Short mmCIF file of C-alpha atoms and ligand atoms in Angstrom, two decimals:
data_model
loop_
_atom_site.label_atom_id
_atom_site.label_comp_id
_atom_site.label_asym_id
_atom_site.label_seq_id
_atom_site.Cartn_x
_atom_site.Cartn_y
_atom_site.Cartn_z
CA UNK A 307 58.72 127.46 130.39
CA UNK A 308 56.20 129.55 128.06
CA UNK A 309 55.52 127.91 125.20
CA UNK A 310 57.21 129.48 121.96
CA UNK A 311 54.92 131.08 119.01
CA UNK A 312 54.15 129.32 116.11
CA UNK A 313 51.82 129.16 113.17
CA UNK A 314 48.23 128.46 113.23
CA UNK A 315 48.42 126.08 110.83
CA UNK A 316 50.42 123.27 108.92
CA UNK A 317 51.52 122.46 105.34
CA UNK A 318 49.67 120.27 103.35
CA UNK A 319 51.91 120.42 100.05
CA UNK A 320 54.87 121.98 99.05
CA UNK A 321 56.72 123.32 95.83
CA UNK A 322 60.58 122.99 95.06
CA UNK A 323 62.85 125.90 95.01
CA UNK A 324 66.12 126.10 93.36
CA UNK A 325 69.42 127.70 94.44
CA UNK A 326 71.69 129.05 91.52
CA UNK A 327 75.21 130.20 91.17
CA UNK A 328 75.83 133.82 91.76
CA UNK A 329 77.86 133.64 87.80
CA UNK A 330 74.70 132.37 86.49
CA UNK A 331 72.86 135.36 88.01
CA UNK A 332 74.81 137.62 86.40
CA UNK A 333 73.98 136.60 83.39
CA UNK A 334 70.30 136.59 83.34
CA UNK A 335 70.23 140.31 85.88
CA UNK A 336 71.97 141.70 82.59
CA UNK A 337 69.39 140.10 80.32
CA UNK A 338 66.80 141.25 82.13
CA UNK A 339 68.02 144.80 82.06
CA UNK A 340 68.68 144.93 85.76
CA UNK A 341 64.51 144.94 86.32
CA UNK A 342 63.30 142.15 88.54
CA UNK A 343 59.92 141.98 87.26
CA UNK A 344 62.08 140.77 83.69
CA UNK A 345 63.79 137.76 85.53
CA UNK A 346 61.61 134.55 84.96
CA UNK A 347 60.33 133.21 88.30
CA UNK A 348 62.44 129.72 88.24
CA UNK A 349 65.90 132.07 87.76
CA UNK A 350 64.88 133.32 91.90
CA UNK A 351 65.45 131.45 94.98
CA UNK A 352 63.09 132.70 97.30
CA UNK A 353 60.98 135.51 96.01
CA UNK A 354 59.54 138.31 97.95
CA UNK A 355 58.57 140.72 94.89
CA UNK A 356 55.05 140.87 96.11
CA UNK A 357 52.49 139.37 97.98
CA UNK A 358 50.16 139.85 95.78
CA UNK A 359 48.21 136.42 94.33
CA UNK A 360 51.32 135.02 95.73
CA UNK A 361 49.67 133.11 98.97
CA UNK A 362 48.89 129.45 100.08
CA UNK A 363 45.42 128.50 99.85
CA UNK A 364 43.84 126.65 102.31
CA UNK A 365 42.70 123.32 101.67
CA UNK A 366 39.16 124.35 102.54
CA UNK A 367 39.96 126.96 99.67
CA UNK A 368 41.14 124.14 97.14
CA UNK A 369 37.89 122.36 98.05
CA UNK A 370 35.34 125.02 97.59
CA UNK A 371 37.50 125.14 93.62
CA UNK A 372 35.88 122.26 93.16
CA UNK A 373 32.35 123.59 93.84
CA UNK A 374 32.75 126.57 91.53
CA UNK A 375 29.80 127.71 89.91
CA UNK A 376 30.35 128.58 86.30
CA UNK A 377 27.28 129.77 85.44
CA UNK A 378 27.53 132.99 82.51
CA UNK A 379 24.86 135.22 85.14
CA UNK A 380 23.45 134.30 88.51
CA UNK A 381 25.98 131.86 89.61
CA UNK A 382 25.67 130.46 92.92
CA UNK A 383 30.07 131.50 93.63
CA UNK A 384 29.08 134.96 92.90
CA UNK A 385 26.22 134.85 95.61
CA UNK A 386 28.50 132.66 98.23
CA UNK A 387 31.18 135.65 97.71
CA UNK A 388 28.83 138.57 97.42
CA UNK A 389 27.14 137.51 100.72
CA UNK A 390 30.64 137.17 102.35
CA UNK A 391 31.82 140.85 101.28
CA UNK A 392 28.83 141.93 102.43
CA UNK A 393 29.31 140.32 106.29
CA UNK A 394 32.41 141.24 106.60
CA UNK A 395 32.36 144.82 105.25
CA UNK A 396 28.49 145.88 105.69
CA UNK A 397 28.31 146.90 102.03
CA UNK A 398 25.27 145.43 100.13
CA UNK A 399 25.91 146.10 96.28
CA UNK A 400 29.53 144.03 95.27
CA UNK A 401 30.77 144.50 92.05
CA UNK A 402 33.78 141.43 90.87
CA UNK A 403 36.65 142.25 88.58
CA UNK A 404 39.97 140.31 87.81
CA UNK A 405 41.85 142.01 90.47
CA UNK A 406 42.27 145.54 92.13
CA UNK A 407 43.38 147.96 89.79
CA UNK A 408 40.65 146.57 87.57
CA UNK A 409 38.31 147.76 90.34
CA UNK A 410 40.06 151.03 90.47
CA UNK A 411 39.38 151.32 86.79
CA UNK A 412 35.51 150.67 86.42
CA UNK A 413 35.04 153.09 89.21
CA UNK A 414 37.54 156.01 88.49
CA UNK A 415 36.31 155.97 84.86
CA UNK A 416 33.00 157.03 86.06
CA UNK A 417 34.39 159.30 88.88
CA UNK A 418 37.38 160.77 87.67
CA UNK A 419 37.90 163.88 84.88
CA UNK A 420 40.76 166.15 83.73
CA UNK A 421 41.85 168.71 86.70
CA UNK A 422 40.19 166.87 89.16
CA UNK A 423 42.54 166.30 92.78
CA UNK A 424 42.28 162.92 94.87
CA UNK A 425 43.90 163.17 98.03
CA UNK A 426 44.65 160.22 99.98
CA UNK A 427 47.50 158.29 101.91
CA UNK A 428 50.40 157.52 99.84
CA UNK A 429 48.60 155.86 96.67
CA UNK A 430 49.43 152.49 95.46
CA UNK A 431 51.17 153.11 92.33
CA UNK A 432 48.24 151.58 89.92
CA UNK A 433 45.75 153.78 91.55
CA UNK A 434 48.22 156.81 91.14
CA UNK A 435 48.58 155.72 87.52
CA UNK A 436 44.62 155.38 87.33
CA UNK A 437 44.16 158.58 88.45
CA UNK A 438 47.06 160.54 86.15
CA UNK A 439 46.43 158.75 83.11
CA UNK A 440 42.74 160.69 83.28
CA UNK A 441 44.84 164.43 83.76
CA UNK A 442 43.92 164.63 87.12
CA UNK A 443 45.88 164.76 90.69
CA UNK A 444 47.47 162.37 93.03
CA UNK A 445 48.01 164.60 96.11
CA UNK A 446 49.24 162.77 99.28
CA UNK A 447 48.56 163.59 102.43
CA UNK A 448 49.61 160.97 105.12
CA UNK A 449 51.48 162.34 108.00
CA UNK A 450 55.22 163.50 107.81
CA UNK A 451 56.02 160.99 110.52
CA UNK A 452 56.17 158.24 107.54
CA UNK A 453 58.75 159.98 105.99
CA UNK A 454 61.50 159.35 108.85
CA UNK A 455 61.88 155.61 108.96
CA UNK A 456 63.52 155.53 111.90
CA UNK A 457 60.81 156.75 113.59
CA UNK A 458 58.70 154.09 115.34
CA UNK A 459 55.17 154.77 115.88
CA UNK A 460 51.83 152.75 115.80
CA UNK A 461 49.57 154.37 113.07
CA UNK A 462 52.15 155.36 110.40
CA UNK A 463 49.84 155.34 107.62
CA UNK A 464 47.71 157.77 108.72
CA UNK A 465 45.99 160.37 107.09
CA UNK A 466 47.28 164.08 108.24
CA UNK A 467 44.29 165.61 108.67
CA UNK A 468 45.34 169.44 108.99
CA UNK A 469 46.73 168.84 105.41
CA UNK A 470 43.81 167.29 104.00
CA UNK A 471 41.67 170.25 105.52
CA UNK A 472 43.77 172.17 103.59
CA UNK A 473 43.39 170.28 100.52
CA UNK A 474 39.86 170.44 100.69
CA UNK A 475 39.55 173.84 100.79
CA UNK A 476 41.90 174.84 98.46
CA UNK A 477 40.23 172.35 95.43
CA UNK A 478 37.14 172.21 96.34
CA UNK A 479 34.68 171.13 93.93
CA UNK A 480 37.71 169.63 91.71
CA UNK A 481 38.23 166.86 94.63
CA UNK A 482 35.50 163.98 93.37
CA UNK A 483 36.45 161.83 96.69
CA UNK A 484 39.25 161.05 99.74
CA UNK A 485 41.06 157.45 98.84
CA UNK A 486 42.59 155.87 102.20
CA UNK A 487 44.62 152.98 101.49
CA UNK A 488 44.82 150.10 104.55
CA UNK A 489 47.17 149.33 105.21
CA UNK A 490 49.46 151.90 103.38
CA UNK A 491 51.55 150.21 101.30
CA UNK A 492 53.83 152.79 99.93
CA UNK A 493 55.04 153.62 103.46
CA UNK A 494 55.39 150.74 104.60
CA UNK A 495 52.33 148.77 105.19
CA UNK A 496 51.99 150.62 107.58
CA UNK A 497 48.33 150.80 109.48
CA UNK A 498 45.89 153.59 109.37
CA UNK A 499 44.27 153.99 112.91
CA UNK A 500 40.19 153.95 113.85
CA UNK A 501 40.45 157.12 115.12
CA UNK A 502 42.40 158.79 111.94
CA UNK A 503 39.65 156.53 109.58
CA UNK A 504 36.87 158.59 111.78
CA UNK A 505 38.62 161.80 111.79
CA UNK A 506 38.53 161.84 107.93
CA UNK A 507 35.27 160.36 107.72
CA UNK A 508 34.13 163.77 109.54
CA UNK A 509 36.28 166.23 107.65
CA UNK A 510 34.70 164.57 104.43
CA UNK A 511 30.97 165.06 105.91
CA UNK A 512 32.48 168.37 106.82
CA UNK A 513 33.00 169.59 102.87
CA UNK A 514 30.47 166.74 101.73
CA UNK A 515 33.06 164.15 100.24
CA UNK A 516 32.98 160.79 99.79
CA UNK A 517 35.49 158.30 101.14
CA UNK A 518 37.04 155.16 99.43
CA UNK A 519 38.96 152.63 100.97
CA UNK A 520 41.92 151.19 98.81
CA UNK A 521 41.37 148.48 100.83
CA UNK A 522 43.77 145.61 99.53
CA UNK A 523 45.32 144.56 102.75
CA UNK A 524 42.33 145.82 105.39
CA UNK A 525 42.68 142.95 107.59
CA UNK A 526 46.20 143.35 108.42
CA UNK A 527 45.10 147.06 109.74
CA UNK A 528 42.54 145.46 111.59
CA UNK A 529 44.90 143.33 113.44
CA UNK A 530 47.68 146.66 114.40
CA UNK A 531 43.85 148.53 115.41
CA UNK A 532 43.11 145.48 117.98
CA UNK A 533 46.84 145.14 118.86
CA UNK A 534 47.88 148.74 118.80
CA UNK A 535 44.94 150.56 119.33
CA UNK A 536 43.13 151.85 123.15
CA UNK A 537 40.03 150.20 123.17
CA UNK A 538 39.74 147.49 120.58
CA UNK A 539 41.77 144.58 121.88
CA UNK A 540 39.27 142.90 123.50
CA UNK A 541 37.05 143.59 120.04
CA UNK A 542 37.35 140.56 117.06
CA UNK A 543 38.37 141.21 113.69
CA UNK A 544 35.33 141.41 112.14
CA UNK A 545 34.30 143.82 114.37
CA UNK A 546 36.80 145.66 113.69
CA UNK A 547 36.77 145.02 109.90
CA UNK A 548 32.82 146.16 110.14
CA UNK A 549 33.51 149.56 112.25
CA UNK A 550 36.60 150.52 109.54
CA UNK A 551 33.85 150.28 106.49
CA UNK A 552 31.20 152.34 108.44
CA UNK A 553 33.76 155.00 107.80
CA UNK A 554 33.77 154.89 104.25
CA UNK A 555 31.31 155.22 101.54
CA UNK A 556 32.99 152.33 99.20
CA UNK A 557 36.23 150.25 98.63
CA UNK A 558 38.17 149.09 95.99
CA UNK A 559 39.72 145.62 97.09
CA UNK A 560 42.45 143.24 95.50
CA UNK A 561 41.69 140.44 96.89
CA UNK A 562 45.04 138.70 95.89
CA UNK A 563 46.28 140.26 99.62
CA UNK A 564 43.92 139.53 102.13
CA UNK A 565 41.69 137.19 100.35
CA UNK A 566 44.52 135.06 100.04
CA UNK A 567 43.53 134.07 96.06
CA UNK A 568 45.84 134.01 93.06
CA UNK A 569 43.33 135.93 91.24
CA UNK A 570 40.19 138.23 91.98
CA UNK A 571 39.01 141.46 93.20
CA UNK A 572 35.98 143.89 93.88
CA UNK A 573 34.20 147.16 94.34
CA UNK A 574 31.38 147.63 96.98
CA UNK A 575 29.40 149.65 97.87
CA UNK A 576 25.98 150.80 99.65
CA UNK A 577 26.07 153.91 97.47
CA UNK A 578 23.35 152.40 94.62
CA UNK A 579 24.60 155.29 92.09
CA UNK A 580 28.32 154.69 92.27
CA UNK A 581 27.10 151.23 91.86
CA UNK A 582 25.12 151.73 89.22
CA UNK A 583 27.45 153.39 87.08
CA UNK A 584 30.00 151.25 87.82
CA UNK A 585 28.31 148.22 86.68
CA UNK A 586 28.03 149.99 83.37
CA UNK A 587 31.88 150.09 82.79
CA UNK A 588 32.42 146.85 84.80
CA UNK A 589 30.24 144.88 81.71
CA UNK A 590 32.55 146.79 79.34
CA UNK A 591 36.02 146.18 80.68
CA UNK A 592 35.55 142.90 82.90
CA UNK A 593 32.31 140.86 82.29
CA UNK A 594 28.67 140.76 83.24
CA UNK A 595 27.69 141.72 86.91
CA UNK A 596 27.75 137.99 88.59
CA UNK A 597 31.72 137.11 87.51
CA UNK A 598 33.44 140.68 86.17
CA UNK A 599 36.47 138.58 85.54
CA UNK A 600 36.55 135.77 87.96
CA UNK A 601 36.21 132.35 87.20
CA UNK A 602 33.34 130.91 89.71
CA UNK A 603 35.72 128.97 91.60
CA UNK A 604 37.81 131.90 91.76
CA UNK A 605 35.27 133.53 93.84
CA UNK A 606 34.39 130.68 95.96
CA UNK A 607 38.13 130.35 96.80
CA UNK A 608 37.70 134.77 97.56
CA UNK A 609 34.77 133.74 99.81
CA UNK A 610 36.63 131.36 101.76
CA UNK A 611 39.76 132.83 102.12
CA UNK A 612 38.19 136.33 103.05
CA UNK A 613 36.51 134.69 106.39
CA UNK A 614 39.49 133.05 106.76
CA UNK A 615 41.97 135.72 106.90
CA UNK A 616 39.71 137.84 108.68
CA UNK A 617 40.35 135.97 111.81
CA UNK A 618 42.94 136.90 114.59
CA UNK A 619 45.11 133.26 114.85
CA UNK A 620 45.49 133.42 110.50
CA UNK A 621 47.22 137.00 111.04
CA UNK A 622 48.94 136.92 114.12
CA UNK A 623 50.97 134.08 112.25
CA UNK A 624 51.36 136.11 108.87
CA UNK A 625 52.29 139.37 110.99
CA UNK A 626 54.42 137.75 113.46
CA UNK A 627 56.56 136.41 110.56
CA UNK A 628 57.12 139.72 109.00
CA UNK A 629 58.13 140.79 112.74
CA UNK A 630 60.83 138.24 113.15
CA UNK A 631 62.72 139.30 109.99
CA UNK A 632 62.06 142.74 111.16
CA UNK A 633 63.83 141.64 114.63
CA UNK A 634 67.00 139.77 112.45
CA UNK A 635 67.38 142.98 110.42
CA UNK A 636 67.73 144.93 114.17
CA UNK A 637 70.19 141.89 115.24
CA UNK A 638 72.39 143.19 112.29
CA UNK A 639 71.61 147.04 112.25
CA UNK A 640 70.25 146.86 108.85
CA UNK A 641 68.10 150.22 108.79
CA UNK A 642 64.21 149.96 107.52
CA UNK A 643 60.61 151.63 108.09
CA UNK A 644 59.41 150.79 111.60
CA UNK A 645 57.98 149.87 112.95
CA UNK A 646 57.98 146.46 110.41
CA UNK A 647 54.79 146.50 108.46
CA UNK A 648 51.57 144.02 107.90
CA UNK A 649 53.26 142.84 104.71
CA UNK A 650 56.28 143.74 104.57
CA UNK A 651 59.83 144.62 105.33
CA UNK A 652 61.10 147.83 103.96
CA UNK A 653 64.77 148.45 104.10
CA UNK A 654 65.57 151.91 103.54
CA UNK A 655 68.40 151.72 100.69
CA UNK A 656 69.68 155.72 101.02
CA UNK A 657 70.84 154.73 104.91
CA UNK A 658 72.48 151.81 103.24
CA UNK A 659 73.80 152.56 99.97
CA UNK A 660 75.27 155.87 101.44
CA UNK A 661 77.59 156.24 98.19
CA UNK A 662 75.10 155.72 95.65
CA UNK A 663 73.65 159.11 94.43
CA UNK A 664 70.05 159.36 93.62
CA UNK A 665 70.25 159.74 90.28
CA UNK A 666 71.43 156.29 90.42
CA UNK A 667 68.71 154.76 92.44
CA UNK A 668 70.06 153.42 95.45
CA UNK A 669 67.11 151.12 96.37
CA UNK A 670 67.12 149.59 92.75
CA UNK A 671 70.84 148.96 93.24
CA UNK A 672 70.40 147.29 96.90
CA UNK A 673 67.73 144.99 94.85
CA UNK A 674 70.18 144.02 92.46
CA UNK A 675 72.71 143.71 94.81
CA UNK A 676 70.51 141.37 96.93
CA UNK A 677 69.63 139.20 94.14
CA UNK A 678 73.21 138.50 92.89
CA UNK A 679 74.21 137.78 96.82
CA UNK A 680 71.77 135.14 97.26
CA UNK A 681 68.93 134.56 94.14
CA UNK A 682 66.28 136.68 96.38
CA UNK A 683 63.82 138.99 94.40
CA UNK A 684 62.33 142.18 96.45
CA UNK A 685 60.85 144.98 94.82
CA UNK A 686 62.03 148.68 94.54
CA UNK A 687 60.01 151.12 96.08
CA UNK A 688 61.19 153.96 95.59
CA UNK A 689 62.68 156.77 93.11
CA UNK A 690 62.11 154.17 90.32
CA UNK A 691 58.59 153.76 91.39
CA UNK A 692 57.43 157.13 92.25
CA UNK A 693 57.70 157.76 88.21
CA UNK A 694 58.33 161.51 86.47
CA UNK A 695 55.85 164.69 87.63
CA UNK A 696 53.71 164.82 84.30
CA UNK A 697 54.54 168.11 83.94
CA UNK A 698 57.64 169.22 84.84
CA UNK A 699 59.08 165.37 83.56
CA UNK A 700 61.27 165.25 86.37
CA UNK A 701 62.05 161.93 88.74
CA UNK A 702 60.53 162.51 91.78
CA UNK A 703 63.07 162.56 94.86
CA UNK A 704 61.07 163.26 97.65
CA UNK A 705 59.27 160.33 98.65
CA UNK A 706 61.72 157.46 100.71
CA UNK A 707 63.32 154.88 98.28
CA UNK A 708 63.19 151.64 99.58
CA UNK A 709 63.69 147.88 98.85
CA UNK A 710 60.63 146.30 99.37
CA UNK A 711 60.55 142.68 100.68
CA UNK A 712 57.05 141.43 100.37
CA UNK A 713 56.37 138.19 102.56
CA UNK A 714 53.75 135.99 100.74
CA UNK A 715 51.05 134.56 102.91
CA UNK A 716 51.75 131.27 104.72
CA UNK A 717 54.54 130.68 101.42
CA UNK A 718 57.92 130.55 103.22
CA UNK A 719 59.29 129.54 107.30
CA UNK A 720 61.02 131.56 109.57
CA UNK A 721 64.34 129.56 107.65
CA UNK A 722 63.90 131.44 104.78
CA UNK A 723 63.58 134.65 106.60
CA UNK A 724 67.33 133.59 108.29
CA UNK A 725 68.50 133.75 104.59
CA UNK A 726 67.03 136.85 103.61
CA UNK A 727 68.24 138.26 106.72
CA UNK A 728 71.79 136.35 106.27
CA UNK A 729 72.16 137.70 102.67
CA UNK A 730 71.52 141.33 103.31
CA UNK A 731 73.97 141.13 106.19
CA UNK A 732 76.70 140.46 103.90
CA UNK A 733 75.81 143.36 101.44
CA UNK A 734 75.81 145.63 104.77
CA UNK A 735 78.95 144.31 105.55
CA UNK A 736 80.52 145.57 102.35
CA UNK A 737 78.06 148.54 101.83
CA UNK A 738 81.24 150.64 101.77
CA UNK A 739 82.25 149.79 98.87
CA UNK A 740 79.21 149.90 96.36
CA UNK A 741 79.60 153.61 94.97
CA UNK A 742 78.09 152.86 91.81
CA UNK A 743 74.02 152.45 91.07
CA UNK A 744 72.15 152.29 87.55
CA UNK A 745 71.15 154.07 84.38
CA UNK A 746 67.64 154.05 82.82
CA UNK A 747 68.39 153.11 79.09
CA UNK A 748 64.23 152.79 78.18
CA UNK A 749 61.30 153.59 80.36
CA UNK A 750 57.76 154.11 79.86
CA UNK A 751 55.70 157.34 80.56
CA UNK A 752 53.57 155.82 83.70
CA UNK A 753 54.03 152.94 85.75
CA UNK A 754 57.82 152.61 84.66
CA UNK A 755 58.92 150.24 86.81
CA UNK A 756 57.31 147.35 85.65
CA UNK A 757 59.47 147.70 81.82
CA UNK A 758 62.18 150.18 82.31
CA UNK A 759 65.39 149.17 81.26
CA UNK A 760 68.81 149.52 82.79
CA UNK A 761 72.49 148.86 82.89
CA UNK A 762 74.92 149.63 85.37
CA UNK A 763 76.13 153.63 86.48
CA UNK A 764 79.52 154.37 84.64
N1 F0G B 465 46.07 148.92 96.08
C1 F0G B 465 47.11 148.54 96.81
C2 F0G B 465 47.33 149.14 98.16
C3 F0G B 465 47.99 147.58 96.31
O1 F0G B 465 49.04 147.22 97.05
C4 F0G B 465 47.75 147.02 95.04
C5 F0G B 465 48.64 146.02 94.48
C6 F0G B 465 46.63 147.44 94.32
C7 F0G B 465 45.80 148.40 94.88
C8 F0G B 465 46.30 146.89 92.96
O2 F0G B 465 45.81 145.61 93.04
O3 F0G B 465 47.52 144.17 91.89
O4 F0G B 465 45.21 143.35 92.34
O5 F0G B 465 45.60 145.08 90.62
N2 F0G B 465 49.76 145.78 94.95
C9 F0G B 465 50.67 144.74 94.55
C10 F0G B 465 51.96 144.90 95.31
C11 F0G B 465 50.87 144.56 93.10
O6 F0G B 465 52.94 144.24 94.97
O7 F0G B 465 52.00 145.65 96.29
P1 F0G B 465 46.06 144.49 91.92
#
């Protein structure tokens, strides 16, 4: 008999969860104006808001904590992290800052300016807010493939490069650089190929633009490229990982992903004036050069757990997990974007909540609806997220609007995932009769989400 998959590795220590009662749910979901990110962490059962500084260390990681060099400038973490980055990505000049969008900060301050146009693939929603908050443009391009979750292909992330052609034309000198996010989280986590990471490296030489990786959860793309992709299986990850970052001129990273940390993040480079300028704001907004906002056994941890996760056995178990709620979801016919994604599953809440008009956010309703069932926190992705146009005010329909559930790394077993799984089931069941979604009562000009306020649809 072939031996069944498991994990590459085992626990060390664990953390008690609680279960509540659905009444006492109800209760604090009204305090906390219907917005997950309001609910206090011990009122959820199992959580899968993000996976974001939400992973298991390693005890190798817990050890090197102890080693962490605290040094004000020219600490020894910073060099142990640096030279990591550097092995694993090929770029030379590293910049730390507390986490990702910090990095997106210190280098779109310097890079970004009223009018300007950034395409990319689907933007995280900080680095859309980055860029709109300074006037300028947001404009995705990733293929129209992404937009039909039903669809399964390999490489639905990808950039569509006829439509980037056209951006690039059309805004010329007003486009500063091309942002690729891998994977793309917005639609999915869904990979972004080698070839499609060439193709845009050569339409950028092509109209002399630079290319930055959002690159928050780049080794999970690496794995789909050896898995999915003709010619790279028999390549390692850090291959891989090295080729992808050949194609770009810098990267952003949050290393609270794929670094598997709580905390941290970085900019690199090999570009010595993006650098340069950078380290200007960097100083300003997250420390001197060496520690930009990490602690030095913060980065020691990010060293560690960067060469860890950038090996095949670490994310064949994380990806494979992901999969096999993916594969309980198909058991019950519970619609979502497929193929499942590096990170996460996303279930796609209009195919659901068929009765629930737009205006009342169907995937923030499912997310409710899924907490009260069972005490399990996902995230909206959706109509919520994708915030007003800043100039017409509107809410923006026409991206997908989707519950998000974000697996943490090496967190929860395949028993939680029967839960999760078991608990949407019964909303499925009974999606009939849920006609009614939710009101905004407050919300904030950008990033809305995170504060908006709600109560149910009359
Ligand atoms: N880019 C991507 C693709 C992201 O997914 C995130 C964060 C960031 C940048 C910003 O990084 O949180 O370290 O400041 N995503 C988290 C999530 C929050 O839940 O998907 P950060």
């Amino acid at each position: 008999m072939e031996l069944p998959f498991a994990e590459s590795w085992k626990i060390k220590m664990v953390e008690p969860i609680r279960k509540s009662t659905r009444k006492e749910r109800e209760q604090w979901l009204k305090e906390a104006k219907y917005n997950m990110f309001q609910l206090k962490a011990e009122q959820v059962y199992i959580d899968l808001i993000t996976d974001s500084g939400t992973g298991a260390m390693s005890d190798r990681q817990w050890a090197a904590m102890m080693l962490g060099d605290e040094s004000y400038a020219g600490a020894s973490s910073y060099y142990k992290m640096k030279d990591t980055v550097t092995r694993i990505t090929g770029f030379d000049y590293v910049l730390p800052t507390h986490q990702g969008r910090a990095a997106e900060n210190v280098l779109f301050s310097c890079l970004i300016k009223e009018g300007d146009v950034v395409p990319g693939n689907s933007h995280f929603d900080t680095t859309k807010g980055h860029i709109e908050s300074r006037k300028a443009i947001a404009l995705d391009c990733t293929i129209d493939e992404a937009k039909d979750t039903q669809l399964e292909i390999p490489f639905k992330g990808n950039v569509d490069i006829a439509k980037l052609e056209e951006a690039l034309k059309k805004y010329g000198d007003r486009i500063p650089f091309i942002i690729i996010t891998i994977t793309n989280n917005t639609s999915g986590g869904q990979p972004v190929s080698m070839q499609n990471l060439w193709d845009t490296r050569v339409l950028a030489n092509k109209y002399g633009k630079k290319v930055l990786f959002d690159s928050a959860r780049f080794a999970e793309n690496a794995y789909f490229i050896k898995t999915r992709e003709k010619g790279f299986d028999k390549k390692t990850i850090k291959e891989i990982c090295l080729e992808m970052f050949s194609y770009a001129d810098a990267m952003t990273m949050s290393a609270k992903k794929d670094a598997i940390v709580n905390m941290g993040g970085f900019f690199a480079t090999n570009l010595k004036d993006w650098y340069d300028m950078a380290k200007v704001k960097g100083i300003a907004y997250e420390g001197f050069v060496t520690y930009g906002g990490m602690n030095g056994r913060d980065m020691n941890a990010l060293a560690i757990g960067l060469d860890e996760n950038t090996e095949f056995d670490n994310l064949e178990s994380r990806i494979k997990q992901v999969e096999y709620l993916g594969k309980k979801l198909d058991e019950y016919g519970i619609p979502y974007q497929r193929p499942a994604g590096g990170h996460a599953i996303f279930v796609d809440a209009t195919k659901v909540l068929t009765h629930v008009p737009k205006e009342e956010f169907p995937a923030q309703t499912l997310t409710v609806e899924l907490y009260l069932e069972a005490g399990i926190r996902g995230c909206e992705i959706g109509y919520l997220l994708a915030d007003r146009d800043p100039v017409t005010r509107e809410n923006r329909f026409d991206g997908l609007d989707l519950l998000r559930l974000a697996i943490p790394r090496r967190v929860y077993t395949d028993n939680h995932m029967n839960v999760v799984a078991a608990a949407l089931k019964n909303i499925y069941d009974r999606r009939e009769s849920i006609t009614k979604g939710l009101e905004i009562t407050w919300e904030a000009e950008l990033l809305r989400h995170f504060t908006v306020e709600m109560k149910r649809a009359k």
